[in-house]
PDB file of C-alpha atoms in Angstrom:
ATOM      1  CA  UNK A   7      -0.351   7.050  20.705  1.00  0.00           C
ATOM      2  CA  UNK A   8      -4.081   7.200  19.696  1.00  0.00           C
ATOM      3  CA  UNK A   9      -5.405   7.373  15.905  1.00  0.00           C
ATOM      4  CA  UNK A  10      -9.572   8.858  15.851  1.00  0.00           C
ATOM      5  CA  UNK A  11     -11.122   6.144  13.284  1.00  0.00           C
ATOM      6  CA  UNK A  12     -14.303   6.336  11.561  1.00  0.00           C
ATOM      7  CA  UNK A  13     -13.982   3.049  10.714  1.00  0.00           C
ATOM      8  CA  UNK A  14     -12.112   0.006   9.764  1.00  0.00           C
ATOM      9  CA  UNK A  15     -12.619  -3.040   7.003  1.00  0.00           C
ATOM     10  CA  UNK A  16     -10.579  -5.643   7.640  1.00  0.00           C
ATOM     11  CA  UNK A  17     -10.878  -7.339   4.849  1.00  0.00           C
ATOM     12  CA  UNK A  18     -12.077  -5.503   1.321  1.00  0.00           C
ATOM     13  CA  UNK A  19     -11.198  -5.887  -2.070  1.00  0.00           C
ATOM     14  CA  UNK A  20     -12.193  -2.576  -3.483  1.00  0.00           C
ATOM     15  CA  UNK A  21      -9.828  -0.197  -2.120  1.00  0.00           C
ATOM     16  CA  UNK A  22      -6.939  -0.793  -3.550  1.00  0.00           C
ATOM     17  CA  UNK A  23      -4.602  -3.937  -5.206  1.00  0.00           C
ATOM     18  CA  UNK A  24      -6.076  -7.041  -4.087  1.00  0.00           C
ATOM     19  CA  UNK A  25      -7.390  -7.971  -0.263  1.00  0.00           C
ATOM     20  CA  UNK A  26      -6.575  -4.848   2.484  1.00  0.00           C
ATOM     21  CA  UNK A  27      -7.145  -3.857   5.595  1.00  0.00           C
ATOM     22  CA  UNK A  28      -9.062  -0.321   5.604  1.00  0.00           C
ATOM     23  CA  UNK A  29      -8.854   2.861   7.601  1.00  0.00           C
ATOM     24  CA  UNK A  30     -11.254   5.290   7.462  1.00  0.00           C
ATOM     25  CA  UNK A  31      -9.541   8.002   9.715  1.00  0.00           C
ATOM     26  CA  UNK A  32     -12.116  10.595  11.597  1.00  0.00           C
ATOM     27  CA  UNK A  33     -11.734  14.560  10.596  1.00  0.00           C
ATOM     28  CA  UNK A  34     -10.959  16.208   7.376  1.00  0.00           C
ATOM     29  CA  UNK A  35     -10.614  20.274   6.608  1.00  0.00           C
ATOM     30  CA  UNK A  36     -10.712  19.548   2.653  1.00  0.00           C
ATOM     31  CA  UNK A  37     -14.492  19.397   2.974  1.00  0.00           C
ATOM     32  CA  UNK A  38     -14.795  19.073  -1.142  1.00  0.00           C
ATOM     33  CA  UNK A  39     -18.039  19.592  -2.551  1.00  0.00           C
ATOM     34  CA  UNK A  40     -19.984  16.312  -3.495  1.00  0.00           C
ATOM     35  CA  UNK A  41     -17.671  15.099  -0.922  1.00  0.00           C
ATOM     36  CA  UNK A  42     -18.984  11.043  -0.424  1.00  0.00           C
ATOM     37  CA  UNK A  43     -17.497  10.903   2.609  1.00  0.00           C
ATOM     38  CA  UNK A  44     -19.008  13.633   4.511  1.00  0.00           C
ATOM     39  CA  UNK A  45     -19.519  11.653   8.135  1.00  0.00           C
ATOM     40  CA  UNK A  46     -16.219  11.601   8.063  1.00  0.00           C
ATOM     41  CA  UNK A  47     -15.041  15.454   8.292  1.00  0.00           C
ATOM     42  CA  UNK A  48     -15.842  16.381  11.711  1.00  0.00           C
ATOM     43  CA  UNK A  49     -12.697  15.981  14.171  1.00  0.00           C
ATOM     44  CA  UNK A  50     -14.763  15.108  17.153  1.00  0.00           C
ATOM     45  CA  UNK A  51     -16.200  12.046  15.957  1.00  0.00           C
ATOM     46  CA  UNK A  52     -14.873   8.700  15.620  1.00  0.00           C
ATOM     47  CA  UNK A  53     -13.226   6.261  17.731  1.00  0.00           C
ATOM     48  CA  UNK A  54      -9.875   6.716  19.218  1.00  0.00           C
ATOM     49  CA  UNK A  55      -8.208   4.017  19.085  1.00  0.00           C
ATOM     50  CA  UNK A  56      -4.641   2.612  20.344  1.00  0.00           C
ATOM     51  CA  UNK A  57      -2.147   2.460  17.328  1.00  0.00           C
ATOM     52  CA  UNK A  58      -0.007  -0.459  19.104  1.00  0.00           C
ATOM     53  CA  UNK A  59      -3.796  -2.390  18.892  1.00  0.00           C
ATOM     54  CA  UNK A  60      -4.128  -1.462  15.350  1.00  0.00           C
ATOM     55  CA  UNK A  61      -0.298  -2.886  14.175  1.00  0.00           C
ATOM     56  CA  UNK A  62      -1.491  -6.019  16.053  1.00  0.00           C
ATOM     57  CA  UNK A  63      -5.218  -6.300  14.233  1.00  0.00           C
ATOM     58  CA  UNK A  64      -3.671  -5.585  11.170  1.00  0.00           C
ATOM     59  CA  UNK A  65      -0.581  -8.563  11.629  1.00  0.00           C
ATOM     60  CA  UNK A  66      -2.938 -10.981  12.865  1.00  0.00           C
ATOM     61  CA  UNK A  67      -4.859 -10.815   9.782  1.00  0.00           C
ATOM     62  CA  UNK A  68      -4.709 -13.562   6.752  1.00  0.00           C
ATOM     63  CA  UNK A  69      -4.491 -13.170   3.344  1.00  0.00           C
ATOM     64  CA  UNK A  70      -3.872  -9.651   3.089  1.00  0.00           C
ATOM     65  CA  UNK A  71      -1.743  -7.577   0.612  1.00  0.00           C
ATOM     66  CA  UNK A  72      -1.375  -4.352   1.995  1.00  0.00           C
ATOM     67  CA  UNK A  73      -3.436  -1.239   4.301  1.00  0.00           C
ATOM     68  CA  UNK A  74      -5.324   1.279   3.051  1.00  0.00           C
ATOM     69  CA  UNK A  75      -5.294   4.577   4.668  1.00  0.00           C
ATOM     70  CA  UNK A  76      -8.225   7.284   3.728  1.00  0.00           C
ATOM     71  CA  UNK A  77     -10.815   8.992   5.367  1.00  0.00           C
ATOM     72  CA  UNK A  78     -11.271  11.536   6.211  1.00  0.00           C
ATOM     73  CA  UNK A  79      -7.625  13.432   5.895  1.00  0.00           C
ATOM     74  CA  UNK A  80      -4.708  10.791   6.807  1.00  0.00           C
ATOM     75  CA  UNK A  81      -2.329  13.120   6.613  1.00  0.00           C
ATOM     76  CA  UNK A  82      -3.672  15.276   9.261  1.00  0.00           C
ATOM     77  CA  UNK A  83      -2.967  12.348  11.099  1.00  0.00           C
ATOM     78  CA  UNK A  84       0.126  11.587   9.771  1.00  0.00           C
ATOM     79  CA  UNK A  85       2.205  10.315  13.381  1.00  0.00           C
ATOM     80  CA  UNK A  86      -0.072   7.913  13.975  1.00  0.00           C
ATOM     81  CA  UNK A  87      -0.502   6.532  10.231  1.00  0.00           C
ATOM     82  CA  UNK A  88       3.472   6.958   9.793  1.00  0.00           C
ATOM     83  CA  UNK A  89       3.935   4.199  12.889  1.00  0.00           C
ATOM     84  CA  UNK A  90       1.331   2.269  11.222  1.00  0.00           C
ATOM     85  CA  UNK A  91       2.997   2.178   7.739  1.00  0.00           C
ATOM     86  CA  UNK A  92       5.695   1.480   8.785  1.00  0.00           C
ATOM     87  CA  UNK A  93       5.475  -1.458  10.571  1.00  0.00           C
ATOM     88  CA  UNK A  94       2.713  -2.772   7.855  1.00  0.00           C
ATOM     89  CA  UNK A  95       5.792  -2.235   5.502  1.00  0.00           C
ATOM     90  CA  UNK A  96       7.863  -3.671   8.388  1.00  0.00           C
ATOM     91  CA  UNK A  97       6.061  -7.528   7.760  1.00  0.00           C
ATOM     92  CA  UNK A  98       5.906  -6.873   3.360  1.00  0.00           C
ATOM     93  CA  UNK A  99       2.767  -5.141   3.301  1.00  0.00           C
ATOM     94  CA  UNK A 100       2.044  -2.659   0.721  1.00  0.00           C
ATOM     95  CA  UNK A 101       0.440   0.655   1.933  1.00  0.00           C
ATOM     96  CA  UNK A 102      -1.563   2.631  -0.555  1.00  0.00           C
ATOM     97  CA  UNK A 103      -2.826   6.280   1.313  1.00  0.00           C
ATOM     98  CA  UNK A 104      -5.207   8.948  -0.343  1.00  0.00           C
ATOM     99  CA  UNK A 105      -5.081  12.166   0.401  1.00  0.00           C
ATOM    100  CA  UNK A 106      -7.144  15.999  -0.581  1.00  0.00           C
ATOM    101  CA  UNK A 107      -3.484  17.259  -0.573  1.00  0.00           C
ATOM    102  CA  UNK A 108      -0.953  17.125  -3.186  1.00  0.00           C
ATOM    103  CA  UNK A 109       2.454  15.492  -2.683  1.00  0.00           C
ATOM    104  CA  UNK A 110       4.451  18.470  -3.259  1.00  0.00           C
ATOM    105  CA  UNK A 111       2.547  20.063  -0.058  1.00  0.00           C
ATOM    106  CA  UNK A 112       2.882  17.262   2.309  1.00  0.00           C
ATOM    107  CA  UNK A 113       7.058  17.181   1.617  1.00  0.00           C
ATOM    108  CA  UNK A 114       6.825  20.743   3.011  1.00  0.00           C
ATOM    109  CA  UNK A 115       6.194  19.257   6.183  1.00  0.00           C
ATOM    110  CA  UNK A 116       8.052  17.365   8.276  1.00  0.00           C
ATOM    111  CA  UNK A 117       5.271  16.023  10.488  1.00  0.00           C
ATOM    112  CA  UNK A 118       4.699  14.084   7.034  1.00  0.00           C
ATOM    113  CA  UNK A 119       7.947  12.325   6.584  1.00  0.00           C
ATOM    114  CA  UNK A 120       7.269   9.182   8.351  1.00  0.00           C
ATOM    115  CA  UNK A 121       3.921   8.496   6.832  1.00  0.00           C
ATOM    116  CA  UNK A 122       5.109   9.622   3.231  1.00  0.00           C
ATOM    117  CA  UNK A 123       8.765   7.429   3.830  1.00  0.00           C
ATOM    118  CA  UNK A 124       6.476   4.154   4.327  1.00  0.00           C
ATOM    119  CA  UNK A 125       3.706   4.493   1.540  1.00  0.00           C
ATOM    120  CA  UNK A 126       4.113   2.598  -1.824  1.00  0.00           C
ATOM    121  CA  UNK A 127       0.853   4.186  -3.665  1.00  0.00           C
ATOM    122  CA  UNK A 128      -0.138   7.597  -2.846  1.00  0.00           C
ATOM    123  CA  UNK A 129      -3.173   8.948  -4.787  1.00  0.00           C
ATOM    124  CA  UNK A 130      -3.434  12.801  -4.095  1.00  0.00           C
ATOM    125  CA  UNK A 131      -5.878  15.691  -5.025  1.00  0.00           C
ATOM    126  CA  UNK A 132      -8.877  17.155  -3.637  1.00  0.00           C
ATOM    127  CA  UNK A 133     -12.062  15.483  -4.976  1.00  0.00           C
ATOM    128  CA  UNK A 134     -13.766  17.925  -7.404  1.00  0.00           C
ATOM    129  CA  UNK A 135     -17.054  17.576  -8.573  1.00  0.00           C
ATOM    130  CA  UNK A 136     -17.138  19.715 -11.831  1.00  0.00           C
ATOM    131  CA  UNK A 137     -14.560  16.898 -12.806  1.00  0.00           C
ATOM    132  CA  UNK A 138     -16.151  13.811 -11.900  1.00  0.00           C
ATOM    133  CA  UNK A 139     -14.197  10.715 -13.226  1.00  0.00           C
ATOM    134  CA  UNK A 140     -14.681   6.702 -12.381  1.00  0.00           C
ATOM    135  CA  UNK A 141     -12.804   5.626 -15.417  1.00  0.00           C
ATOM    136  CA  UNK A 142      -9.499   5.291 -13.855  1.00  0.00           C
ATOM    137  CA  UNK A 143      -9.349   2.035 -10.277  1.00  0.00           C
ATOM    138  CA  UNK A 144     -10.002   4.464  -6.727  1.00  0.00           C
ATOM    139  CA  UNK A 145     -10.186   7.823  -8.008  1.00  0.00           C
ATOM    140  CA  UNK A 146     -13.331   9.908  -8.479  1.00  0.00           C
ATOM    141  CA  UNK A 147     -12.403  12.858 -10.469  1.00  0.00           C
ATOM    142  CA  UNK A 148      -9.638  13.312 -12.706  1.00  0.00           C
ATOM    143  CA  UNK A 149      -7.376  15.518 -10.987  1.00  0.00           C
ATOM    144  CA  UNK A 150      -6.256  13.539  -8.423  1.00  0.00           C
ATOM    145  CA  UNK A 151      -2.832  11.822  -9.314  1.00  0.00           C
ATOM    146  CA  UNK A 152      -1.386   8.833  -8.775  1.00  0.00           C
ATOM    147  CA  UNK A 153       2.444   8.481  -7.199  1.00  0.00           C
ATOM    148  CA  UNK A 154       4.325   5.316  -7.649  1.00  0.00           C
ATOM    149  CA  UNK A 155       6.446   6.248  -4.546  1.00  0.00           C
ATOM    150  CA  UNK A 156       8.296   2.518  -4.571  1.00  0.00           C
ATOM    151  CA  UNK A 157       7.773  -0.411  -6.927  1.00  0.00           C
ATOM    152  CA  UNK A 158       5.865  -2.699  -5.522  1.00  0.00           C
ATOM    153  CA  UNK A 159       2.737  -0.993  -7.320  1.00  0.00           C
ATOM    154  CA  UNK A 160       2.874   0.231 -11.411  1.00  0.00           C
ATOM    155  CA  UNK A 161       0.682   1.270 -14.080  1.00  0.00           C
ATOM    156  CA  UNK A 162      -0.247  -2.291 -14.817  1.00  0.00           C
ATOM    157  CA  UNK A 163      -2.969  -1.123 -11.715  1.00  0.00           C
ATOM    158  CA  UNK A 164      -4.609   0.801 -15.069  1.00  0.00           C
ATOM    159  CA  UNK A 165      -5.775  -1.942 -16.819  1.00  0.00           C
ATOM    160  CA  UNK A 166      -5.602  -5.108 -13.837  1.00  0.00           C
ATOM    161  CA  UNK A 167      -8.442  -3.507 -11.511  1.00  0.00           C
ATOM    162  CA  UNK A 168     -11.861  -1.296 -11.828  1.00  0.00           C
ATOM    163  CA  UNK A 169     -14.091   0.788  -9.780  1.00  0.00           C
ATOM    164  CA  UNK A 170     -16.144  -1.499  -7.557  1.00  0.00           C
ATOM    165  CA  UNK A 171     -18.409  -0.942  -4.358  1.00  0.00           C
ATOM    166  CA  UNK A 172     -19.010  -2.993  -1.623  1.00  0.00           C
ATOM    167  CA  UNK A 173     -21.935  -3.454   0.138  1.00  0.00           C
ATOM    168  CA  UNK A 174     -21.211  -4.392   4.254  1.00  0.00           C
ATOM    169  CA  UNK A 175     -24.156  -5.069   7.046  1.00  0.00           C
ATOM    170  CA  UNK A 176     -23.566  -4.449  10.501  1.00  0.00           C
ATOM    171  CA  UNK A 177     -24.423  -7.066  13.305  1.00  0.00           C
ATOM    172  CA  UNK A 178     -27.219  -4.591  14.026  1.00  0.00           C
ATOM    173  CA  UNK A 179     -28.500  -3.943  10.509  1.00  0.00           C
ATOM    174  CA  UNK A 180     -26.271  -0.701   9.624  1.00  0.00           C
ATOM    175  CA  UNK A 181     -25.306  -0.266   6.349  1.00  0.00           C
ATOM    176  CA  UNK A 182     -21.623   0.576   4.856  1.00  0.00           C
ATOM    177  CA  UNK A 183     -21.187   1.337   1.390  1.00  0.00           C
ATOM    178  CA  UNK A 184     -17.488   1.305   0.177  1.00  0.00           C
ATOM    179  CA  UNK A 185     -15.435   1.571  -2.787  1.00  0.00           C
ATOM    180  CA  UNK A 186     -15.637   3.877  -5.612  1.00  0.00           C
ATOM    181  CA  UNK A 187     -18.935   4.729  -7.895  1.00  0.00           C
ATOM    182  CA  UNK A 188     -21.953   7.122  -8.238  1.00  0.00           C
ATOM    183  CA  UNK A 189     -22.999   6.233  -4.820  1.00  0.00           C
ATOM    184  CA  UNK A 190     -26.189   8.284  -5.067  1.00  0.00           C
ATOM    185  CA  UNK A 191     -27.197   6.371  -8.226  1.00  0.00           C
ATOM    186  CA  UNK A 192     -26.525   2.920  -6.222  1.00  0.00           C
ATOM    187  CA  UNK A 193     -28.362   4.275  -3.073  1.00  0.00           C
ATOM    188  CA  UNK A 194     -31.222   4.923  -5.834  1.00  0.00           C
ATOM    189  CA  UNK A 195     -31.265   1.819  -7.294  1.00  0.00           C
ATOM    190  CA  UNK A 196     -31.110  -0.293  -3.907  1.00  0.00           C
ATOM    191  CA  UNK A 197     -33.567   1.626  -2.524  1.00  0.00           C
ATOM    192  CA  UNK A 198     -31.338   2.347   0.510  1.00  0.00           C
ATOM    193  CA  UNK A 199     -30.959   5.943   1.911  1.00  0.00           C
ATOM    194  CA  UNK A 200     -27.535   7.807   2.850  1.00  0.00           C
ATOM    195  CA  UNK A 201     -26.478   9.225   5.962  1.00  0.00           C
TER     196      UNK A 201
END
């Protein structure tokens, strides 16, 4: 079984409780307006990538808490990211996943129950831009909800983390901004441009 990745972190500290390995997945039909992640909409792009090598990357890794899945749309995706989950659950690793849907959606689907049976944080909503919000840790506007859907997360996240970017340089001089913020006011500021 393949997964099409934009991109992986394996190591960040800004998406999500504490250290994680990331998954940017490749293709998303949300396409929300002010959408930061545009690169990552088009379902041709990416990398495919084994999910068998991905469980192993992500179990030989040290001092992690959990995964991250986003993107992109995980859930359109959701076979792949539901193996993934749940062996990352498998080994006591917390999985947080975002997604443009909303929860009630997803359980209408049973291509989803795998994915949505292994995830501890799920943070769901469509990004809109007439309701921009960075006051609350991950989120950018304040429709999208947060689901406690075990408890090995709480609302203690509320007041324990903040909005943070990251700021990672390729081998070969590529730049990859991650996290949550006004990234056009950062670009501005650094003097960098966006893809």
């Amino acid at each position: 079984m393949k997964l099409r990745v934009f991109n992986i972190l394996k190591k960040t500290n800004v998406e999500g409780p504490e250290t994680r390995y990331c998954i940017w997945v490749q293709g998303c039909s949300h396409h929300c307006k002010g959408c930061q992640a545009v690169h990552t909409w088009s379902h041709k792009g990416g990398t495919l990538l084994s999910v068998d090598d991905i469980i192993e990357d992500i179990l030989k890794q040290k001092g992690i808490e959990g995964v991250t899945f986003l993107g992109g749309e995980p859930f359109e995706q959701a076979e792949a990211l539901g193996k993934i989950a749940e062996a990352c659950r498998r080994v006591g690793l917390g999985v947080l996943c975002f997604t443009g849907g909303y929860l009630e959606e997803l359980r209408g689907d049973n291509k989803n129950k795998k994915l949505l049976d292994n995830i501890d944080l799920l943070i769901d909503g469509p990004f809109e831009i007439d309701k921009v919000d960075y006051s609350r840790p991950w989120c950018g506007s304040s429709n999208q909800r947060y689901h406690f859907l075990t408890d090995r997360y709480n609302e203690e996240i509320f007041t324990k983390y903040h909005n943070k970017v990251e700021i990672n340089i390729s081998k070969n001089g590529q730049v990859f901004i991650n996290g949550m913020g006004d990234f056009d006011k950062i670009l501005a500021k650094s003097g960098l441009r966006g893809v």
